[in-house]
Coordinates of C-alpha atoms in Angstrom, one line a residue:
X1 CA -15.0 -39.5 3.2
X2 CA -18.4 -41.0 2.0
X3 CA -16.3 -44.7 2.2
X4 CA -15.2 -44.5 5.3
X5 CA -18.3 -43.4 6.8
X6 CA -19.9 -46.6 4.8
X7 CA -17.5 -48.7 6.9
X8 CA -18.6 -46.9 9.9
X9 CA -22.0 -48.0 9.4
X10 CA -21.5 -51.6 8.5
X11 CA -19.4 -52.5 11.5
X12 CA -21.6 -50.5 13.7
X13 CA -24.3 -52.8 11.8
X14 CA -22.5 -56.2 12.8
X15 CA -21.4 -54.8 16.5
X16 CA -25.1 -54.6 16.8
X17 CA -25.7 -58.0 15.9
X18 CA -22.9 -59.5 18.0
X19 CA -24.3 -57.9 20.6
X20 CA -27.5 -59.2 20.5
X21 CA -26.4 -62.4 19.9
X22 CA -24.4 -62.2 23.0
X23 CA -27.8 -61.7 25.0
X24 CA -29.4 -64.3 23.7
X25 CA -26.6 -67.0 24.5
X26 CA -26.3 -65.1 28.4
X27 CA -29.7 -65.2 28.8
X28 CA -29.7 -69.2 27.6
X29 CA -26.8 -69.7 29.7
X30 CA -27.2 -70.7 33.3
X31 CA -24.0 -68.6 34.2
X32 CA -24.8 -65.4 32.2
X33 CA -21.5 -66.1 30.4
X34 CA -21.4 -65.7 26.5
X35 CA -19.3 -67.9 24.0
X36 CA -15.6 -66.7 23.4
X37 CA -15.5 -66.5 20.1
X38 CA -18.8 -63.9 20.0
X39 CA -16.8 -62.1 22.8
X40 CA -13.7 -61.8 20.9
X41 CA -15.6 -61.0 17.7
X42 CA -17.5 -58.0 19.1
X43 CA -14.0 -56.8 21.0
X44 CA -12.1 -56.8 17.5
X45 CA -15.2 -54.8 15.9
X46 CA -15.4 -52.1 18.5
X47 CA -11.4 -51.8 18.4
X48 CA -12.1 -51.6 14.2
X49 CA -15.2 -49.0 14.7
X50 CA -12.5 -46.4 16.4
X51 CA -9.9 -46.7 14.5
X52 CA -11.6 -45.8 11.8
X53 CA -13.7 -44.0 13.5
X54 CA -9.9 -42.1 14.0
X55 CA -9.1 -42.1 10.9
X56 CA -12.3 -40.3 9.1
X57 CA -11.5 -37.4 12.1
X58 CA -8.0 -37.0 11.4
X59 CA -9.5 -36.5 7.2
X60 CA -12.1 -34.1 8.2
X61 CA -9.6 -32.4 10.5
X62 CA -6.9 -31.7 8.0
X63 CA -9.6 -30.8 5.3
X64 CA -11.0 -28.6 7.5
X65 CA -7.2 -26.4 8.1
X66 CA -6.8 -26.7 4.4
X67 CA -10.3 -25.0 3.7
X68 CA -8.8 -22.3 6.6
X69 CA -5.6 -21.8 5.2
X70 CA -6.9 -21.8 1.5
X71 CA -9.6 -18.9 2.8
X72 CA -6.4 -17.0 4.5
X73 CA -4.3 -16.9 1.7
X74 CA -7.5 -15.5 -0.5
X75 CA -7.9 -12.5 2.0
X76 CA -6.2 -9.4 1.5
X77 CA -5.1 -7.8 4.4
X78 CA -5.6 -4.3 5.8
X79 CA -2.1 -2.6 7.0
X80 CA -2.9 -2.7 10.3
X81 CA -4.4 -6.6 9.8
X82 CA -1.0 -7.6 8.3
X83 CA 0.6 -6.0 11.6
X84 CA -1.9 -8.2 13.8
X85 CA -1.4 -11.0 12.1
X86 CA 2.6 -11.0 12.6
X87 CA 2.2 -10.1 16.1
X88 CA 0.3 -13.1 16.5
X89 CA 2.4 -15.4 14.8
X90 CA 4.8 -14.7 17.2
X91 CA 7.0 -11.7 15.1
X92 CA 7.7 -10.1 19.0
X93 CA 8.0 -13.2 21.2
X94 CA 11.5 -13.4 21.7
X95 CA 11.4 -9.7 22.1
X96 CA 8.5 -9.6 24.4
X97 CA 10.2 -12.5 26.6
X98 CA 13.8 -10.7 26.4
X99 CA 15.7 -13.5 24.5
X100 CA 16.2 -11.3 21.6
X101 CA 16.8 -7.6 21.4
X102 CA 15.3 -7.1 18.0
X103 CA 12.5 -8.2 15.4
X104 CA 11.5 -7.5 11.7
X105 CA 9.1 -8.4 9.1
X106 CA 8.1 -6.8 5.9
X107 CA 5.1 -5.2 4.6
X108 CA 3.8 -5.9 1.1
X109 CA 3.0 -2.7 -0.3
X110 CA 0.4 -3.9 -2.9
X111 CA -2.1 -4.7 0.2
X112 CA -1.4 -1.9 2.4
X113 CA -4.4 -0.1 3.5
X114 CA -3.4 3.6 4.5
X115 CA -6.9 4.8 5.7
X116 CA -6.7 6.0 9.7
X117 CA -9.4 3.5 10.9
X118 CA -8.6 2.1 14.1
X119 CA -10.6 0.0 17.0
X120 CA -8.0 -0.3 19.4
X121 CA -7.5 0.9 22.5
X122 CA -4.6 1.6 25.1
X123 CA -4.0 -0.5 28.1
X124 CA -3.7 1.7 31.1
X125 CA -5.5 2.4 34.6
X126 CA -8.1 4.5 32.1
X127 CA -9.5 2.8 28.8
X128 CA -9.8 5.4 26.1
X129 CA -11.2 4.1 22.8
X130 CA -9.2 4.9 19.7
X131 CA -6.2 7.1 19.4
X132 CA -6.9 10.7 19.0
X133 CA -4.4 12.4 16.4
X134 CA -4.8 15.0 13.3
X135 CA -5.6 13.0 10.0
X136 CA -2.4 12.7 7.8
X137 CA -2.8 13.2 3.8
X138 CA -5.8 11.2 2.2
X139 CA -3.7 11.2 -1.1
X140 CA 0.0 10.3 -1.4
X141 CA 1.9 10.9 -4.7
X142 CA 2.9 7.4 -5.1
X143 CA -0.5 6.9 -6.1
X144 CA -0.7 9.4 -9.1
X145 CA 2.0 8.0 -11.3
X146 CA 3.3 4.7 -12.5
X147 CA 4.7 2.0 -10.3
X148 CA 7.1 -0.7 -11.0
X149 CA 9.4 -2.9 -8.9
X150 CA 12.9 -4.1 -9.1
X151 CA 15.4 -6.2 -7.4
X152 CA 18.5 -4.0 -8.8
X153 CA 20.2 -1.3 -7.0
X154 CA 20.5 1.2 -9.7
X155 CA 17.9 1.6 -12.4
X156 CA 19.3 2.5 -16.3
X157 CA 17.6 4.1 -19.0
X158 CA 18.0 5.5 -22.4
X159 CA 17.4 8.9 -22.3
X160 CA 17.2 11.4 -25.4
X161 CA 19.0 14.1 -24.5
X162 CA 19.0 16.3 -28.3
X163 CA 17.7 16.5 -32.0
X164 CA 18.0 17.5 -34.7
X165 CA 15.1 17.7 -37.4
X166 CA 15.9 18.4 -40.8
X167 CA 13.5 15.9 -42.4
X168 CA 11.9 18.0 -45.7
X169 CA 9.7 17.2 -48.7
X170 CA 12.8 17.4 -51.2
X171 CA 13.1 17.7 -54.8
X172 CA 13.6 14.8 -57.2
X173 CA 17.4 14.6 -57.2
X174 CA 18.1 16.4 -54.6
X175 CA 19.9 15.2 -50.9
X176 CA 18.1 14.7 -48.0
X177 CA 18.3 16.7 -45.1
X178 CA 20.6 14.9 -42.1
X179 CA 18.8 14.5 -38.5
X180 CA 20.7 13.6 -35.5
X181 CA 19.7 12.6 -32.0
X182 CA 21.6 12.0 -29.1
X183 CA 20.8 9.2 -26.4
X184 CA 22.6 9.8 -23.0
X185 CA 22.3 6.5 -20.5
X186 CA 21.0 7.6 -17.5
X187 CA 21.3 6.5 -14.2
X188 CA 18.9 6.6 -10.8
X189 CA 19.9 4.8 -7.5
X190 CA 17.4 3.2 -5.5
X191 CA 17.6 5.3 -2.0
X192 CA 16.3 4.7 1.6
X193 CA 13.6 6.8 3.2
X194 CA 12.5 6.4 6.6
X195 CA 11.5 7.2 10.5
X196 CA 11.5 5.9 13.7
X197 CA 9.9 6.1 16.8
X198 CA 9.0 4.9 20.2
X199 CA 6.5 2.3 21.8
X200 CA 6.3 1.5 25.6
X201 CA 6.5 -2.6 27.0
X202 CA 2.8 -1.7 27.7
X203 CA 2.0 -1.3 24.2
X204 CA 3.8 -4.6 23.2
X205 CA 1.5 -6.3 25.3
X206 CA -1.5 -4.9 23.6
X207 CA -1.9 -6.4 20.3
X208 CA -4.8 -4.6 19.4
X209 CA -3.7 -1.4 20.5
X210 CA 0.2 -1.7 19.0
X211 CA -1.3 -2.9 15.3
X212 CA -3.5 -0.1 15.6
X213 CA -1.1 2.8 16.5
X214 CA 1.2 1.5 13.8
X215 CA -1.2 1.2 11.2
X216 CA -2.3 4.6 11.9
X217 CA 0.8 7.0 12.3
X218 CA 3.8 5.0 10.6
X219 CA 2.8 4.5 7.0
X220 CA 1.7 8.0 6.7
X221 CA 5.1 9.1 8.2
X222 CA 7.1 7.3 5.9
X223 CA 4.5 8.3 3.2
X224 CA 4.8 12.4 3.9
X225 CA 8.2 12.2 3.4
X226 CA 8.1 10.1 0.8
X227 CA 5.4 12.7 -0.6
X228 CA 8.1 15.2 -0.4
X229 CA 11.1 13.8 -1.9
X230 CA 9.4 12.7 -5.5
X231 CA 8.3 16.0 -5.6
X232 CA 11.0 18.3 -4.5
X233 CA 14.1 16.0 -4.2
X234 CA 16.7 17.7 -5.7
X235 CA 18.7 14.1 -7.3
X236 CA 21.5 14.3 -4.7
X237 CA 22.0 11.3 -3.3
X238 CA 20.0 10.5 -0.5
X239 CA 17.5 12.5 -2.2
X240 CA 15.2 11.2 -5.6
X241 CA 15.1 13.7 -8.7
X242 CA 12.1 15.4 -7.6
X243 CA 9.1 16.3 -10.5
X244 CA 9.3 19.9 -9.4
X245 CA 13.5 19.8 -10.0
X246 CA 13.2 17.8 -12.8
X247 CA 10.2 19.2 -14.7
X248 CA 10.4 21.6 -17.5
X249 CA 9.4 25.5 -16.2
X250 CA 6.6 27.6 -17.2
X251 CA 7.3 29.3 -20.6
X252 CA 7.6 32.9 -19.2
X253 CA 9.2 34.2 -22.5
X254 CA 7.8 33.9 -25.8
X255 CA 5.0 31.8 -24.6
X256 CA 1.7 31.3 -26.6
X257 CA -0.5 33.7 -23.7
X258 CA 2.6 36.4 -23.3
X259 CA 1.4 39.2 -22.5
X260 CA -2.3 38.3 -23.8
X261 CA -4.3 37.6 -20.9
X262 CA -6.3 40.2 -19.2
X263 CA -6.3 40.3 -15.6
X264 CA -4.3 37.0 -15.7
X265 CA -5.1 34.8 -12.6
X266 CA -4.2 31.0 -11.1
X267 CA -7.4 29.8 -13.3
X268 CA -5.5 31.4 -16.5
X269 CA -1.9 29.9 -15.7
X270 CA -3.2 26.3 -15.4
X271 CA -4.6 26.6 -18.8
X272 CA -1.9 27.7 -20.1
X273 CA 0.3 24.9 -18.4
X274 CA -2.2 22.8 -20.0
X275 CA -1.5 24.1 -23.6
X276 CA 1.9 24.3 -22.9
X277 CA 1.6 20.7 -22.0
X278 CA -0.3 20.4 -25.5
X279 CA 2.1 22.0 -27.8
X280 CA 4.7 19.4 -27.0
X281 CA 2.6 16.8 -28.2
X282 CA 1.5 15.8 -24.7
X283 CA -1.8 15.1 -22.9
X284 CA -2.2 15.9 -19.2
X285 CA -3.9 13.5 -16.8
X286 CA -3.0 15.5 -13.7
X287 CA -2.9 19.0 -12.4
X288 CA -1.2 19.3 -8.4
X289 CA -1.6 22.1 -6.6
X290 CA -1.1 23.2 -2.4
X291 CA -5.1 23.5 -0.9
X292 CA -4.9 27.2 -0.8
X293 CA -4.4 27.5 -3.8
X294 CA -6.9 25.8 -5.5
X295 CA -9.6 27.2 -2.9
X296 CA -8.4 30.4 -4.0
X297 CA -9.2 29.7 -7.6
X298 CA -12.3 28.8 -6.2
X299 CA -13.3 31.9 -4.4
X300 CA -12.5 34.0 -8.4
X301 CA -15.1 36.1 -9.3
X302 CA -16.3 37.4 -12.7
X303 CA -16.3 41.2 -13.1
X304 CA -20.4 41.0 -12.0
X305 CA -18.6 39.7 -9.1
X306 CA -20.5 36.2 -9.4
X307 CA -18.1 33.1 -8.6
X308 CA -16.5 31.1 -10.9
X309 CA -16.1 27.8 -8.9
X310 CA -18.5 25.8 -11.6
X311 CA -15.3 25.8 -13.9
X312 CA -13.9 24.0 -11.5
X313 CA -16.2 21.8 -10.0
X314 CA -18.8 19.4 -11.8
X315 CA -18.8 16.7 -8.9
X316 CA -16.9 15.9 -5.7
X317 CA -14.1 15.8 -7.7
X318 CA -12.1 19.2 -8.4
X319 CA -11.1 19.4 -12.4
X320 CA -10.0 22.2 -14.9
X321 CA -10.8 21.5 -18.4
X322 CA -11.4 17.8 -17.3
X323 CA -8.4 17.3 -15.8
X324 CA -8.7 15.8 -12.2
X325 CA -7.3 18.5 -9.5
X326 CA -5.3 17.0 -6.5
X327 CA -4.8 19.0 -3.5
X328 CA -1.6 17.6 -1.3
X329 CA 0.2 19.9 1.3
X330 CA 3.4 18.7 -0.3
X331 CA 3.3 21.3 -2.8
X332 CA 4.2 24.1 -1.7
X333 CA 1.8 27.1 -1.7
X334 CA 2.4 29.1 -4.2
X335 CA 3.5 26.4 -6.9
X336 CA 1.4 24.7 -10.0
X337 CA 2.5 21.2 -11.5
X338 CA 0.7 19.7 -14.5
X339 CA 1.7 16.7 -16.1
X340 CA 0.9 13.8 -18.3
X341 CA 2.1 11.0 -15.7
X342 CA 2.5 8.1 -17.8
X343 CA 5.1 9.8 -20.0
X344 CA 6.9 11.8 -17.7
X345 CA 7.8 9.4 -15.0
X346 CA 8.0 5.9 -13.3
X347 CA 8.2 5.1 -9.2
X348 CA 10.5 2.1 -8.8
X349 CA 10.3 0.3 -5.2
X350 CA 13.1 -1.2 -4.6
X351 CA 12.0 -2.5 -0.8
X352 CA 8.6 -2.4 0.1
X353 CA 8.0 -0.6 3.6
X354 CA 9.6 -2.9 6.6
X355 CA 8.8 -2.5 10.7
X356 CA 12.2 -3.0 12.8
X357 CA 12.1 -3.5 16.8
X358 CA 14.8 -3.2 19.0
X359 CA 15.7 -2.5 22.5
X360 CA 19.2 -1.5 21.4
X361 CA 18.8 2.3 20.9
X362 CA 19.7 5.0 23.8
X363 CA 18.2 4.4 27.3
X364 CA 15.6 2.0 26.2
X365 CA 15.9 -1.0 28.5
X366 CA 16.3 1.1 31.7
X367 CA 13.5 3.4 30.5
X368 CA 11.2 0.4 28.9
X369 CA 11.1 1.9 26.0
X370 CA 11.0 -0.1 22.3
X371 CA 12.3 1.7 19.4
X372 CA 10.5 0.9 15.8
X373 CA 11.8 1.8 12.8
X374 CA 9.7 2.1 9.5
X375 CA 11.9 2.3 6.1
X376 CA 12.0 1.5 2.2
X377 CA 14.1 1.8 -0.6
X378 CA 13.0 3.4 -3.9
X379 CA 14.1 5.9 -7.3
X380 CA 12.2 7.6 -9.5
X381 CA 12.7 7.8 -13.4
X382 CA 11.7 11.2 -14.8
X383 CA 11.7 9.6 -18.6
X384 CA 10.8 13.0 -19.9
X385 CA 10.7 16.5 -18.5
X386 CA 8.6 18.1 -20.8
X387 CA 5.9 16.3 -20.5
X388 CA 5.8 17.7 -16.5
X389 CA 5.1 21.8 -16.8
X390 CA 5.7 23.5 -13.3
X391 CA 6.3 26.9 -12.1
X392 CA 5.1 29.8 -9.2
X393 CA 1.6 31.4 -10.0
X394 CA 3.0 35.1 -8.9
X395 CA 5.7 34.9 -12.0
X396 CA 3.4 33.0 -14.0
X397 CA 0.9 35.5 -14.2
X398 CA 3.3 38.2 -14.4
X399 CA 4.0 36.8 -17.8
X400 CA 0.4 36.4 -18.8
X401 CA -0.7 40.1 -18.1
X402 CA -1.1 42.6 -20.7
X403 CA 1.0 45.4 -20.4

């Protein structure tokens, strides 16, 4: 850059002095005419001073979309930003125009965004700011366990499935006991989960206003029912081996709090889960529990009826015995899941979440009407049930009571 701009200056430099020199010889010369040669010289420096005058623009031009592109690329992108920024790279022309019937584009889940913040607004005869809705889950269950991705269809894994201890101190002389173990391979298909719904052409015409109504509503749609199926999917194809269906029970019988617990209530259970949790060599990273419930354990009272609550809170966050409490209305009321996450279980993502548009569904083109579907693929491994302990508070403490 610094060369060519060197250049600039010394032809400028001798343009100047042709120049001059051309006024002196006019003003010398009885016809105000100025020698050829000067003429031509100062008409093949101006022709040199724009080209490279060009040149150094076209350099600073293309540094300049590098620098922009290089600063794009950095920038992680909200949900609803990745949305806008497909729109306007033209992912709905041919739709918007009519010369295709569909479009598509894909989603990266690592940069989704899911909070509910939008600034758009919908085109009509009436501007109303924002979309008014009730707030979907602040916490999905993707987020509380370990994530991993895969091109396959079908995850495998080795999977101990029994054992046999008979290791012993043993006499000099004397055999060693034999233990056994048995792997099983085991097996977990990838599976779809998804939802549709519908937009209006007026909303395909308003950028702002489509990117924010789909960053608001579909990913938490997909989400909730993704929210549902790791926990209560009962492994038959379409649906994932849910944690609840998978994990092992509360030890109602023969238990290490059996019948030993006064007055048992939900605070008592979760402790126990959490030494049941304990006993098998595990160490629990998170309890799950429906709202209710754990404002219930909130509202216990000691027998001088004074509340309880600072066993459970010490901050914003909710914990028992420092284990981090999550509240999610996908667990049913009623129910109690601890587990140490990193043992038990693995999320695989087989497809990240992908938006689909299409005119081709019902009565949409005589009705104007755009359908968008919202889908992923993904499995869960449940690598080992005992280290998930779930169960129903009501039979939970049942077992806990003293007779």
């Amino acid at each position: 850059m610094s060369n060519i701009q060197e250049q600039l200056d010394k032809i400028g430099n001798l343009v100047d002095e042709r120049i001059e020199k051309a006024s002196g010889q006019i003003k010398d010369n009885a016809r105000n005419e100025m020698d050829g040669v000067l003429k031509s010289e100062i008409q093949n420096l101006s022709q040199d001073f724009v080209a490279k005058f060009d040149e150094q623009t076209k350099r600073m031009d293309a540094v300049e979309l590098a620098n922009k592109k290089d600063v794009e690329g950095s920038m992680k992108l909200s949900f609803k930003g990745q949305i806008q920024k497909a729109v306007n790279d033209g992912a709905l022309e041919g739709l918007r125009k009519g010369t295709h019937n569909g479009a598509r584009f894909e989603v990266k889940s690592s940069d989704m965004t899911m909070a509910n913040t939008n600034t758009g607004v919908v085109a009509g005869e009436q501007v109303i700011e924002d979309f008014k809705f009730d707030p979907s889950r602040k916490v999905h269950i993707r987020s509380l366990i370990p994530n991993g991705s895969t091109d396959a269809q079908t995850v495998r894994f080795p999977k101990e499935s029994a054992y046999t201890d008979n290791a012993a101190a043993t006499a000099q002389g004397s055999a060693l006991g034999q233990s056994d173990f048995d792997v099983t391979a085991t097996s977990v298909n990838m599976e779809k989960i998804g939802t549709f719904m519908k937009l209006t052409d007026e909303m395909l015409s308003d950028t702002a206003g489509l990117s924010s109504y789909l960053a608001a509503r579909v990913p938490n749609k997909v989400l909730s029912i993704e929210d549902t199926e790791i926990l209560n999917g009962d492994g038959s194809s379409p649906n994932l081996d849910g944690l609840f269906t998978d994990g092992a029970a509360f030890v109602t019988s023969g238990g290490a709090f059996d019948d030993a617990v006064e007055s048992a209530n939900e605070y008592d259970v979760i402790v126990a889960a959490l030494n049941q949790l304990a006993l098998s060599n595990y160490q629990a990273d998170t309890i799950l529990l429906n709202p209710t419930d754990l404002h219930k354990i909130v509202l216990l009272k000691s027998t001088a009826n004074e509340y309880l609550r600072q066993q459970i809170y010490t901050g914003i966050q909710p914990t028992i015995l420092g284990i981090p409490v999550t509240v999610n209305t996908a667990v049913t009321a009623g129910k109690f899941l601890t587990m140490d996450s990193r043992a038990a279980t693995q999320y695989w993502i087989r497809e990240n979440l992908g938006i689909e548009f299409s005119r081709e569904d019902g009565t949409n083109f005589q009705s104007n009407f755009v359908t968008v579907r919202a889908q992923l693929r993904a499995g869960l491994t449940n690598y080992s049930p005992n280290a998930i302990v779930q169960g129903t508070f009501s039979t939970a403490k049942a077992a806990l009571e003293t007779p």
